[in-house]
Short mmCIF file of C-alpha atoms and ligand atoms in Angstrom, two decimals:
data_model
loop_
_atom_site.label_atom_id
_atom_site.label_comp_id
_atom_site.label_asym_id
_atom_site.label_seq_id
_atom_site.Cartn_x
_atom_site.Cartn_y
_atom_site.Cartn_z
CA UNK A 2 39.25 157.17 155.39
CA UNK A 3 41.57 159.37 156.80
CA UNK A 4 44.45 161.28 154.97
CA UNK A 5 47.38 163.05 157.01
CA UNK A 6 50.12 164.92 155.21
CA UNK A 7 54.15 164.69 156.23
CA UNK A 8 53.53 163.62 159.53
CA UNK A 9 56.62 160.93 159.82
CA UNK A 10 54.88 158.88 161.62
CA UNK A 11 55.90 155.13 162.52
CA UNK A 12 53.76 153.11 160.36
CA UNK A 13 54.15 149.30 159.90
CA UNK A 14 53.04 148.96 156.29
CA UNK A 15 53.46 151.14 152.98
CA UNK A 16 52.36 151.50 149.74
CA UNK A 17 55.11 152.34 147.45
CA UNK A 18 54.65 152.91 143.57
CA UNK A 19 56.99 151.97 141.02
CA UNK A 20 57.39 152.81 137.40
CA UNK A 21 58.84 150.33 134.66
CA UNK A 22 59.56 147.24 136.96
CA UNK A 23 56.57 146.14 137.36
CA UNK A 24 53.37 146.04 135.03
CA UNK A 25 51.01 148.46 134.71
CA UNK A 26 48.59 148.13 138.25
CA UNK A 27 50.69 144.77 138.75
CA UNK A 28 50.70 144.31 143.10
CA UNK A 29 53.23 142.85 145.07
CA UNK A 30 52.77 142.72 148.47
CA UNK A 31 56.18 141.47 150.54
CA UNK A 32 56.23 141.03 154.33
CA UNK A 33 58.10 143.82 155.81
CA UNK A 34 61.89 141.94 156.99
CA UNK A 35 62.70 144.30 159.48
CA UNK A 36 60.37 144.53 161.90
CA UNK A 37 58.35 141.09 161.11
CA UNK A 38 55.14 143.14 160.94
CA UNK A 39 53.71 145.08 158.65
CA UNK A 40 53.63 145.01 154.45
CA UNK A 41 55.24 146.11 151.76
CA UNK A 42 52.56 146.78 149.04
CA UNK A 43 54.29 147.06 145.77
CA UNK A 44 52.45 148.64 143.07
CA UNK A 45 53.21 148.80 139.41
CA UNK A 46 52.75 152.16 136.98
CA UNK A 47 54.10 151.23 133.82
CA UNK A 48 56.36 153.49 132.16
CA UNK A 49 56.84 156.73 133.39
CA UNK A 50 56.09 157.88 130.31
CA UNK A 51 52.74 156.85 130.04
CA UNK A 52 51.48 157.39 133.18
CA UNK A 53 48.00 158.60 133.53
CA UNK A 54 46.03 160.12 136.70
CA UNK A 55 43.54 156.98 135.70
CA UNK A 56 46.63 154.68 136.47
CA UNK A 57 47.12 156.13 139.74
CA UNK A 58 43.54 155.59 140.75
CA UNK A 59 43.50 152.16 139.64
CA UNK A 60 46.89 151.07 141.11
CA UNK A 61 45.81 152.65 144.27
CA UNK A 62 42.98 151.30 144.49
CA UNK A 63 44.07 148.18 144.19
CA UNK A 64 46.33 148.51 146.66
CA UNK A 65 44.30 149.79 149.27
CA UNK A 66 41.99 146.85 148.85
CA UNK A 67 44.74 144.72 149.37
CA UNK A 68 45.45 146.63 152.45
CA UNK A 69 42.09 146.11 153.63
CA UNK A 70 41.84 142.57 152.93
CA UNK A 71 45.61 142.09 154.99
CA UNK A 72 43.65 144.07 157.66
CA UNK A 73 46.16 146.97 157.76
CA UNK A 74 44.85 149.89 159.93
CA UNK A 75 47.07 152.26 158.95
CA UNK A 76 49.62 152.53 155.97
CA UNK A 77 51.93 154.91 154.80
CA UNK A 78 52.04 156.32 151.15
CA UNK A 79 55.53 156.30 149.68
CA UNK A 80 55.91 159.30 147.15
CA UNK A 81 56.91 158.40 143.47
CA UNK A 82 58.39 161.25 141.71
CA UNK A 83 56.14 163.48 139.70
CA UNK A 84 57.03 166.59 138.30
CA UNK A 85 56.18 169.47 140.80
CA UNK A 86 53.79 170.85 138.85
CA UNK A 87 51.20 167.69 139.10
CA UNK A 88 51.95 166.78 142.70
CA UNK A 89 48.30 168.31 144.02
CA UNK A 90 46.64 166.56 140.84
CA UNK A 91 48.34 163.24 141.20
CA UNK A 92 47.19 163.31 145.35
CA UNK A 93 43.78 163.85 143.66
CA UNK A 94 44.05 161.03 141.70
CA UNK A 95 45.58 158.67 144.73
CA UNK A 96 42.50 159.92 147.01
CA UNK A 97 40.02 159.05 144.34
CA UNK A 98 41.24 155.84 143.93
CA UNK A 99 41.77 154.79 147.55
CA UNK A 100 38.51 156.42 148.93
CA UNK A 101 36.51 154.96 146.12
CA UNK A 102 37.89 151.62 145.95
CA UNK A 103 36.64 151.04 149.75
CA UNK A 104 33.21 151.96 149.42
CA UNK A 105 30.99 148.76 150.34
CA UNK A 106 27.17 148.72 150.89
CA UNK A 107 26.84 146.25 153.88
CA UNK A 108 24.84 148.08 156.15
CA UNK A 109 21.69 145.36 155.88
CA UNK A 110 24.13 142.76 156.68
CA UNK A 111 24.10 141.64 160.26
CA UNK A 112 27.64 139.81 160.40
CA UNK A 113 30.41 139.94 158.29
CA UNK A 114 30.85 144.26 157.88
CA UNK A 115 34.22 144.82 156.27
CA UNK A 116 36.54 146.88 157.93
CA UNK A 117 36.66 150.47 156.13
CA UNK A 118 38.54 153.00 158.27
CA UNK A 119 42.37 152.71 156.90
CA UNK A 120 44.33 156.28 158.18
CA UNK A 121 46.63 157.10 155.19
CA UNK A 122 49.99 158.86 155.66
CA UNK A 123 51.30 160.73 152.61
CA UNK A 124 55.14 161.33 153.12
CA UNK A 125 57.47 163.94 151.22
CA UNK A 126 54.92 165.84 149.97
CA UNK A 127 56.27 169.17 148.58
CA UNK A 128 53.50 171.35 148.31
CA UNK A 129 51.56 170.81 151.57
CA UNK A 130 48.99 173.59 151.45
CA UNK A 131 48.68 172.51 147.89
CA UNK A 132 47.98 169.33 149.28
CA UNK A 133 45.75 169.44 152.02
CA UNK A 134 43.38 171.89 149.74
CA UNK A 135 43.05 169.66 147.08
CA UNK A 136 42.87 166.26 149.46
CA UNK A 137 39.55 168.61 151.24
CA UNK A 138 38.01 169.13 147.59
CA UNK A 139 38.94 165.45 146.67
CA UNK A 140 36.99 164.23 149.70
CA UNK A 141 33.82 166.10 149.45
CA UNK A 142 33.74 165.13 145.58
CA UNK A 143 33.94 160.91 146.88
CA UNK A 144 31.75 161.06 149.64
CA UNK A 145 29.09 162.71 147.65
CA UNK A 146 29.35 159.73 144.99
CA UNK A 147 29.89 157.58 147.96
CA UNK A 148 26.73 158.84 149.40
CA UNK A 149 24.69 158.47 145.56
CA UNK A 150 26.09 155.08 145.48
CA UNK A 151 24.48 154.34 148.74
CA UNK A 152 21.08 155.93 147.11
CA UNK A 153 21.34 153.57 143.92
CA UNK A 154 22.40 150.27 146.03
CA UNK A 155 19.47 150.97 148.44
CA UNK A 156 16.31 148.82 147.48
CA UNK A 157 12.85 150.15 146.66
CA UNK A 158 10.94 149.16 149.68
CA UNK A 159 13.37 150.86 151.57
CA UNK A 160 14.15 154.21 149.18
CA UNK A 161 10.39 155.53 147.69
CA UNK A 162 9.73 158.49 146.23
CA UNK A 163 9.70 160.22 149.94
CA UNK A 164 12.57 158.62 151.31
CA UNK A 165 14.25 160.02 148.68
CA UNK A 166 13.61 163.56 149.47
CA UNK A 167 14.20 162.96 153.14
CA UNK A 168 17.57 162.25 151.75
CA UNK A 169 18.39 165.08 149.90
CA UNK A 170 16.42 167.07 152.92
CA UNK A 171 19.24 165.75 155.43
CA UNK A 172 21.91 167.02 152.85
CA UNK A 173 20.69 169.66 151.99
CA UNK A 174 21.06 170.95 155.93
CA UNK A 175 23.79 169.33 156.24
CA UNK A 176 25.79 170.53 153.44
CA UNK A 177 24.42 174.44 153.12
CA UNK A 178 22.00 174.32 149.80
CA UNK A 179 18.61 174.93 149.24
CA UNK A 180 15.75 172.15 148.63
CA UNK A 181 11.84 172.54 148.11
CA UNK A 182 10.22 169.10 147.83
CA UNK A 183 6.54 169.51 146.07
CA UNK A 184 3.96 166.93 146.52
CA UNK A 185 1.12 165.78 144.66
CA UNK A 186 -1.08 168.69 144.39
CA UNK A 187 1.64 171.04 143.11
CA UNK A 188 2.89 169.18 141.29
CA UNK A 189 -0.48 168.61 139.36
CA UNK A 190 -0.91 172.49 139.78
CA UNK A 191 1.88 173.22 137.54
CA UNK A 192 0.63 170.60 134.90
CA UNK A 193 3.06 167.88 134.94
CA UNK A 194 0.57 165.27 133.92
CA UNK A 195 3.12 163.24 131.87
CA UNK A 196 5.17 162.78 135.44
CA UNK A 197 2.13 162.38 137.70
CA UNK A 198 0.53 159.73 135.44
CA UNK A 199 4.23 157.46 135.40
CA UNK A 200 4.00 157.34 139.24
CA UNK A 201 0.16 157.23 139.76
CA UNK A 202 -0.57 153.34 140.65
CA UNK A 203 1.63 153.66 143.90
CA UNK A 204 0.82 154.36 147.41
CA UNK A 205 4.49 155.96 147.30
CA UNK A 206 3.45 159.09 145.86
CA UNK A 207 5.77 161.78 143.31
CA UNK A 208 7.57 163.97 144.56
CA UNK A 209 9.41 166.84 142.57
CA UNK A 210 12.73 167.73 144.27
CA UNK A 211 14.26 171.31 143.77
CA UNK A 212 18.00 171.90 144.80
CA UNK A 213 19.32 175.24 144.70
CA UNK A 214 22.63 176.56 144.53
CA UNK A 215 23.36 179.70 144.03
CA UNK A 216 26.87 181.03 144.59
CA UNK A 217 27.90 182.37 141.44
CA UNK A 218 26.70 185.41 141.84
CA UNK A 219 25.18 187.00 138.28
CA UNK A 220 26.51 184.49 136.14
CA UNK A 221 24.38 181.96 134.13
CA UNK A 222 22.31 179.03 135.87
CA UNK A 223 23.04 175.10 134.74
CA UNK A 224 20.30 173.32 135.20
CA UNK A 225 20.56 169.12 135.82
CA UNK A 226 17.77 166.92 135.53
CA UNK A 227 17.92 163.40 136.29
CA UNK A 228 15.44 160.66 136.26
CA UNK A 229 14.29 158.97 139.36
CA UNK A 230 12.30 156.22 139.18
CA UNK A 231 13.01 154.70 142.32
CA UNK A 232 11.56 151.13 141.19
CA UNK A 233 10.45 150.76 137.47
CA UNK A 234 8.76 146.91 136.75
CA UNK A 235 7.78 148.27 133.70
CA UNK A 236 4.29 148.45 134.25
CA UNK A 237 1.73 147.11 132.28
CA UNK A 238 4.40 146.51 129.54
CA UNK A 239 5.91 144.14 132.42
CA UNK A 240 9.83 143.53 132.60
CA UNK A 241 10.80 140.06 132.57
CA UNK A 242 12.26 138.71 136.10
CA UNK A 243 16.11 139.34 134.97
CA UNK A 244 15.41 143.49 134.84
CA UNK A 245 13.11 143.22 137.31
CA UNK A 246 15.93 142.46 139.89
CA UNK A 247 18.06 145.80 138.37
CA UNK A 248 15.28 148.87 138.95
CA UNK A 249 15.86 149.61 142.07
CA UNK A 250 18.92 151.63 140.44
CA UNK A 251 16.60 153.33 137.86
CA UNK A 252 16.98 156.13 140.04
CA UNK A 253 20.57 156.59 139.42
CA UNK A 254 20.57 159.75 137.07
CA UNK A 255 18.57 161.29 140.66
CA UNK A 256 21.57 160.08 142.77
CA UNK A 257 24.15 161.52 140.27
CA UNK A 258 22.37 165.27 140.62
CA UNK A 259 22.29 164.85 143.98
CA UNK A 260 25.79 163.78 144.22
CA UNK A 261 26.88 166.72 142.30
CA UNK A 262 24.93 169.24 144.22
CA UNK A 263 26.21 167.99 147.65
CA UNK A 264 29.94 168.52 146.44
CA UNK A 265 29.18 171.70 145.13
CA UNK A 266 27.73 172.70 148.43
CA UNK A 267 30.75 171.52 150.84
CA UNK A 268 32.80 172.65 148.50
CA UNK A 269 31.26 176.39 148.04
CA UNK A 270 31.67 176.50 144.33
CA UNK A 271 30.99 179.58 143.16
CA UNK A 272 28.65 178.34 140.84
CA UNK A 273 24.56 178.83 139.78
CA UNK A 274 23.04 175.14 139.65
CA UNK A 275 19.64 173.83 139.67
CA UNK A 276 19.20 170.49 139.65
CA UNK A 277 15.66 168.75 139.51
CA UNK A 278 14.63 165.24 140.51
CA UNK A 279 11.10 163.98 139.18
CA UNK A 280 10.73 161.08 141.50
CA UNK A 281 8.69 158.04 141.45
CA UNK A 282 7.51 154.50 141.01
CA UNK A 283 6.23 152.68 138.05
CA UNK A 284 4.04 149.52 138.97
CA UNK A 285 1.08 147.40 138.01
CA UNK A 286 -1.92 148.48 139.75
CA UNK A 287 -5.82 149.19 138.80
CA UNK A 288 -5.32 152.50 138.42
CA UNK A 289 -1.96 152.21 136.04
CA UNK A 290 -1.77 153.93 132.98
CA UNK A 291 -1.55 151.46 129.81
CA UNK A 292 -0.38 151.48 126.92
CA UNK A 293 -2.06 153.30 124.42
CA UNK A 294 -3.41 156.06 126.84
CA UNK A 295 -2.64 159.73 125.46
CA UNK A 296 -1.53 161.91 127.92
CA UNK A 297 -0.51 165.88 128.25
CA UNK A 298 2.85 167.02 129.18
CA UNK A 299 3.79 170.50 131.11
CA UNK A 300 4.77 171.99 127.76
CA UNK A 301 1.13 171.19 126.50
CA UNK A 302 2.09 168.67 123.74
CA UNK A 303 0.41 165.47 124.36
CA UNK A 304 1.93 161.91 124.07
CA UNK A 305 0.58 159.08 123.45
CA UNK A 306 1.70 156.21 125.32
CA UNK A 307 2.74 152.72 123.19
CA UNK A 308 4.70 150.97 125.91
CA UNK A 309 4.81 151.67 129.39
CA UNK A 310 8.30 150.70 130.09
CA UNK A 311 9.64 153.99 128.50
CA UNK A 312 8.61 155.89 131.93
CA UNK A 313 11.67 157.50 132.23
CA UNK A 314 11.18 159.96 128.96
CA UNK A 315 7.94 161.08 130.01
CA UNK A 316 8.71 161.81 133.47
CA UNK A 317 12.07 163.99 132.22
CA UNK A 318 9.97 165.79 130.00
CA UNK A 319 8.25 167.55 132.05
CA UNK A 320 11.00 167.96 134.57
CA UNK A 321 13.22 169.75 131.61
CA UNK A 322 10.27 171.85 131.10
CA UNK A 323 9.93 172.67 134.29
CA UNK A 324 13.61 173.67 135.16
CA UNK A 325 13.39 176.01 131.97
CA UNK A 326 9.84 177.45 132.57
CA UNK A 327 10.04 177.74 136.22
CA UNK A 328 13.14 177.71 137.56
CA UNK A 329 14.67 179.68 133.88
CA UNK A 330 18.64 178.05 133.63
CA UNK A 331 19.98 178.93 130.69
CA UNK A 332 21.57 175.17 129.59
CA UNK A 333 20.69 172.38 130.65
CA UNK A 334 22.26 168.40 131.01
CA UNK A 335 19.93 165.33 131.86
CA UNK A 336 21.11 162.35 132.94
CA UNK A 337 19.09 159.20 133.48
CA UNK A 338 19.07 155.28 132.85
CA UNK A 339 16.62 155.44 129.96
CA UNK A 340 17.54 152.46 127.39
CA UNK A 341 18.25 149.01 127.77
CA UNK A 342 20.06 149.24 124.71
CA UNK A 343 23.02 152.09 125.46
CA UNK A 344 23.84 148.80 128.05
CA UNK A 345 23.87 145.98 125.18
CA UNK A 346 25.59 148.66 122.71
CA UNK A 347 28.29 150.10 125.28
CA UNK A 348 28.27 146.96 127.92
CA UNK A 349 29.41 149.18 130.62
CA UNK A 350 31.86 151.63 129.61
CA UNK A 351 30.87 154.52 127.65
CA UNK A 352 28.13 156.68 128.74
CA UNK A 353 26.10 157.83 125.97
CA UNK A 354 25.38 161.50 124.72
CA UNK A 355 23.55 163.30 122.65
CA UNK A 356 23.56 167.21 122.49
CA UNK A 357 22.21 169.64 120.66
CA UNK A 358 24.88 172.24 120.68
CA UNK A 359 28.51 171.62 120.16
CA UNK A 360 30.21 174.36 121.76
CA UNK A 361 28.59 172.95 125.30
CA UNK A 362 29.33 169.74 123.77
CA UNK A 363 33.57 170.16 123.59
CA UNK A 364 33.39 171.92 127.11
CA UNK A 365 31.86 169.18 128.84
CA UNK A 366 34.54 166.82 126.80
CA UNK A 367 36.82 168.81 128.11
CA UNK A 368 35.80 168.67 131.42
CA UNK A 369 35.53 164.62 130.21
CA UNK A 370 39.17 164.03 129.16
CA UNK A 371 40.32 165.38 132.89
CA UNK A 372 38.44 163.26 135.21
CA UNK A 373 38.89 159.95 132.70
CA UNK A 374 35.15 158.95 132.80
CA UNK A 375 34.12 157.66 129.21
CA UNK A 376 31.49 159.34 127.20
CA UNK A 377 30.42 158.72 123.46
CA UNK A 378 28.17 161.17 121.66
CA UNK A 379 25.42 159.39 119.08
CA UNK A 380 24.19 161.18 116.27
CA UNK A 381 21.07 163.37 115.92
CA UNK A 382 19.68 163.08 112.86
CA UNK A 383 15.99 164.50 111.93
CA UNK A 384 15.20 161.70 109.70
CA UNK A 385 14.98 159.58 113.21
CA UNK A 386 12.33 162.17 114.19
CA UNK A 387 9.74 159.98 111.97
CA UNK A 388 10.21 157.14 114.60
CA UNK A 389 8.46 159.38 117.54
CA UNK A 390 5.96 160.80 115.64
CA UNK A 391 2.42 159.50 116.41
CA UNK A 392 -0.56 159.80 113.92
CA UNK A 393 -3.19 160.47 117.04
CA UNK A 394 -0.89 162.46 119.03
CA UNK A 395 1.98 165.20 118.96
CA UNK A 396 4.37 162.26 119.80
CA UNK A 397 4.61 158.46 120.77
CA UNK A 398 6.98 157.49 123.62
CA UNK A 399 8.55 154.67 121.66
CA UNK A 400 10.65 154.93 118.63
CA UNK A 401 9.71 151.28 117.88
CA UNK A 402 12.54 149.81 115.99
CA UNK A 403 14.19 152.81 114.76
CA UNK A 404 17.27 154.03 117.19
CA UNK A 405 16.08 153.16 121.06
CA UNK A 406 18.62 155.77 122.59
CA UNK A 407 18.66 158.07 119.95
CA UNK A 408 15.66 157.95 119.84
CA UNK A 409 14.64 158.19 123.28
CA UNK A 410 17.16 161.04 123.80
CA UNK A 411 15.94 163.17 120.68
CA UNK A 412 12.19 162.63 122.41
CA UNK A 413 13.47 164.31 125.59
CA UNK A 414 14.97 167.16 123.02
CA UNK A 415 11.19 168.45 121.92
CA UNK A 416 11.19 169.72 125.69
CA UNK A 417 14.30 171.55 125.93
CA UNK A 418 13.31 174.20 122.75
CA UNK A 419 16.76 175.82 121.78
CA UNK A 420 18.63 176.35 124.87
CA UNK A 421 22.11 174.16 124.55
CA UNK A 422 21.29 170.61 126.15
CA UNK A 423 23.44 167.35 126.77
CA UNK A 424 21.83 164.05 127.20
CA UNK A 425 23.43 161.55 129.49
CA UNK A 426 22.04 157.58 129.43
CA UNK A 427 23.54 156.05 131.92
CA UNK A 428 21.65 152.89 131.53
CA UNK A 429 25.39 150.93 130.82
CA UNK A 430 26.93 152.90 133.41
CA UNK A 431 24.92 153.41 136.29
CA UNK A 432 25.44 150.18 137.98
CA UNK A 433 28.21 147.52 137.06
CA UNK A 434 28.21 143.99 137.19
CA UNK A 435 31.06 143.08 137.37
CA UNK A 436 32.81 146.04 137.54
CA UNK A 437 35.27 147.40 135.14
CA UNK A 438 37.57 149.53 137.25
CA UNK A 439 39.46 148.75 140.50
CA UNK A 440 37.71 151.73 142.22
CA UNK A 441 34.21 151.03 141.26
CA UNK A 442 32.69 147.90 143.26
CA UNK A 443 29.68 145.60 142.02
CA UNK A 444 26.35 147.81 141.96
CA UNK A 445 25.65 151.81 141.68
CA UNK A 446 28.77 153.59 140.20
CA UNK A 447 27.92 157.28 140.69
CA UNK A 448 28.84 157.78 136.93
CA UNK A 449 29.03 161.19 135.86
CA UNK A 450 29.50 163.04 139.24
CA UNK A 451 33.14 163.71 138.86
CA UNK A 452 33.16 165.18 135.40
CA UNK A 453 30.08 167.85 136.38
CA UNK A 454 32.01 168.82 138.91
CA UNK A 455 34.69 169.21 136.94
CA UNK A 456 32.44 171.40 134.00
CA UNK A 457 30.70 173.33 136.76
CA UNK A 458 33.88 174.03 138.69
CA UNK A 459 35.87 175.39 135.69
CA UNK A 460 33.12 177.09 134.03
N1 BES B 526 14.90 151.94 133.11
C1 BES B 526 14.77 151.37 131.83
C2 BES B 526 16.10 151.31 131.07
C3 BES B 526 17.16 150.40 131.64
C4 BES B 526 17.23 149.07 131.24
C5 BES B 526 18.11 150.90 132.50
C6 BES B 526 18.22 148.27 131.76
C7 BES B 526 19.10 150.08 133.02
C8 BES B 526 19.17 148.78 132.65
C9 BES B 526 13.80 152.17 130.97
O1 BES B 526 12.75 152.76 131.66
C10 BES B 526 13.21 151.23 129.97
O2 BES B 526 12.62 150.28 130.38
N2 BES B 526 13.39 151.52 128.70
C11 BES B 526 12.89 150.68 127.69
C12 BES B 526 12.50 151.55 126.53
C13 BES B 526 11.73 150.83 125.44
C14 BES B 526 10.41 150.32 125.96
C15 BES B 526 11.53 151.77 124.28
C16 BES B 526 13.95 149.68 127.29
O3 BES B 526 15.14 150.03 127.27
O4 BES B 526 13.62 148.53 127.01
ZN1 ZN B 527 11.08 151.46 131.97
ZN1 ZN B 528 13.12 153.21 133.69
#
């Protein structure tokens, strides 16, 4: 999708926006009288008053899909009036919701594609250089959760462990930061048994992916973990047919780091961020682990194992020790799709948190309540610590009936020691069906990308 700025251009169709008439994201769409071609798309804000940058998105999207579906080429934007001051941030919103909105993963289909390229003319724009900066930014920050979307929608025959790195290898080049991809035999070197023993019944091996960047000179390092199984069945503790179809996106936290780091990059945010992906696959083979095994973690405590399905925690563990040992940031945020149950308890629209540390805890809100995504924090409490606690081992990966995210999240907390940490499952977010937003289509969201960006940016 291209945008062009106050070019007063001929264009057949438009987009305008309208306050008060019509209902909040209500769409008209009128043939254009004049000239017999062309639309008028017709899209409703609510009152002025109320507006909201989430509005715009939504209404735009919508519109833009419309667009598409009238197979308009090209279509010029008719400005609403915004104060002056929010011009640049209300663009930002428009481009989010029009580049976003059009994202489709078709690319096994043979027939059918769906037209994608729609050139966008913004007219009466006031503060072009404003503009065109913040339309760049805007860009960079969609096609990198365009690009993790593509990651999460991708199925696991076709996106293992390796794959995956080739991935973030072609970015990486592509987009100016570092990666180091370690294989088996380092990765066992540094004593990640807890990781190595998740993804050992597969000929797709582990793979521990490193992404550096490091443009912020001597100021503090973020590190972001997230998980990346890139198929989980469960293993010996077998998922039932239903989730079986979903983990391919159990890699979605991974795609969400990557995201971030790629829009850092292109972006040259003057930023420290490492971001670590502990990749594999957890399936039923001979040489499995099962449940009841013990195993040791990276930070020598050892685990032992009462259900298989809860890969995820063991595999962050050792990836959070790792980016605090090894690669020393001084906070760190994971973000992965560990429990079923944040999905049944927030069906899709909050994100849930836990943290450690509330001062971190308000600046990522902060960083929250700009870019609109929805996050709700769940209590720590140490009388849930009981739950994790195993009477043969330092800990059990389960918390059995007591808490399964708060659970699982204060698990992952034993491996971050004091530094200030917030926990993202994504498990309701991750991937929608259906989806809840007009910019967000069926499958991998790219949750959470937007509002790091946002934290990192302004930090
Ligand atoms: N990847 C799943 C969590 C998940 C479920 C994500 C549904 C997205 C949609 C995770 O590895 C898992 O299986 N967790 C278990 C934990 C349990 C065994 C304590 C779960 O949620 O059932
Ligand atoms: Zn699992
Ligand atoms: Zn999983």
């Amino acid at each position: 999708m291209d945008f062009y700025i106050n070019t007063h251009k001929k264009v057949a169709s438009k987009i305008q926006a309208t306050f008060g008439k019509q209902e909040e994201e209500e769409l008209l769409y009128l043939t254009n009288q004049e000239d017999g071609q062309g639309y008028t798309l017709l899209v409703g804000l609510g009152k002025e008053r109320d507006l909201t940058f989430e509005k715009l998105r939504n209404s735009f999207a919508k519109a833009i899909k419309k667009a598409r579906t009238l197979k308009i080429k090209e279509i010029v934007v008719k400005k609403i009036n915004f104060n002056n001051e929010a011009e640049a941030k209300c663009i930002q919103a428009i481009v989010e919701g029009m580049d976003l909105a059009l994202y489709t993963f078709d690319k096994y289909k043979t027939t059918d594609k769906k037209q994608e390229k729609i050139d966008v003319y913004l007219e009466d724009i006031e503060d072009e250089e404003g503009v065109r900066k913040i339309i760049v930014e805007t860009l960079n920050v969609t096609t990198s959760i365009k690009l993790a979307r593509d990651m999460i929608n991708e199925p696991s025959n076709k996106l293992y462990p390796q794959e995956l790195a080739n991935r973030v290898m072609a970015l990486a080049r592509n987009s100016g930061f570092e990666v180091e991809v370690l294989e088996e035999e380092e990765i066992k070197a540094l004593g990640m048994e807890a990781f190595l023993t998740v993804g050992k019944g597969t000929l797709n091996k582990p793979r521990l992916i490193v992404m550096r960047h490091l443009k912020g000179g001597d100021k503090e390092v973020l590190g972001l973990v997230g998980k990346g199984l890139t198929c989980d069945t469960g293993g010996y503790s077998l998922k039932n047919s239903e989730s079986l179809m979903y983990m391919k996106s159990d890699m979605s936290g991974a795609a969400s780091v990557i995201g971030v780091m790629n829009a850092l990059a292109k972006n040259n945010v003057p930023q420290n961020v490492i971001g670590v992906v502990a990749t594999c696959e957890n399936i039923v083979a001979g040489d499995s682990y099962k449940p009841g095994d013990i195993i040791y973690t990276m930070a020598g405590k050892s685990i032992e194992v009462l259900n298989t399905d809860a890969e995820g925690r063991l595999t962050l563990a050792d990836a959070l020790y790792y980016i605090i040992e090894k690669e020393k940031v001084t906070k760190v945020i994971d973000i992965a799709t560990l429990t079923g149950v944040a999905g049944i308890t927030f069906g899709g629209v909050y994100t849930a948190l836990l943290s450690n540390n509330n001062d971190f805890y308000t600046a990522f809100m902060n960083a929250a309540n700009k870019t609109e995504e929805d996050f709700w924090r769940l209590p720590i409490h140490k009388k849930y610590h009981k739950y994790i606690e195993s009477e043969i081992a330092d800990l059990k990966n389960t918390g059995g009936s007591g808490g399964g995210t708060i659970t699982a999240g204060m698990f992952l907390q034993e491996f971050v020691k004091e530094l200030p940490w917030i926990h993202l499952d994504i498990a309701a977010t991750a991937a929608v069906d259906p989806p809840l937003c007009e910019y967000t289509p069926k499958g991998g969201t790219g949750v959470g990308i937007r509002t790091l960006y946002e934290l990192i940016k302004n930090k």
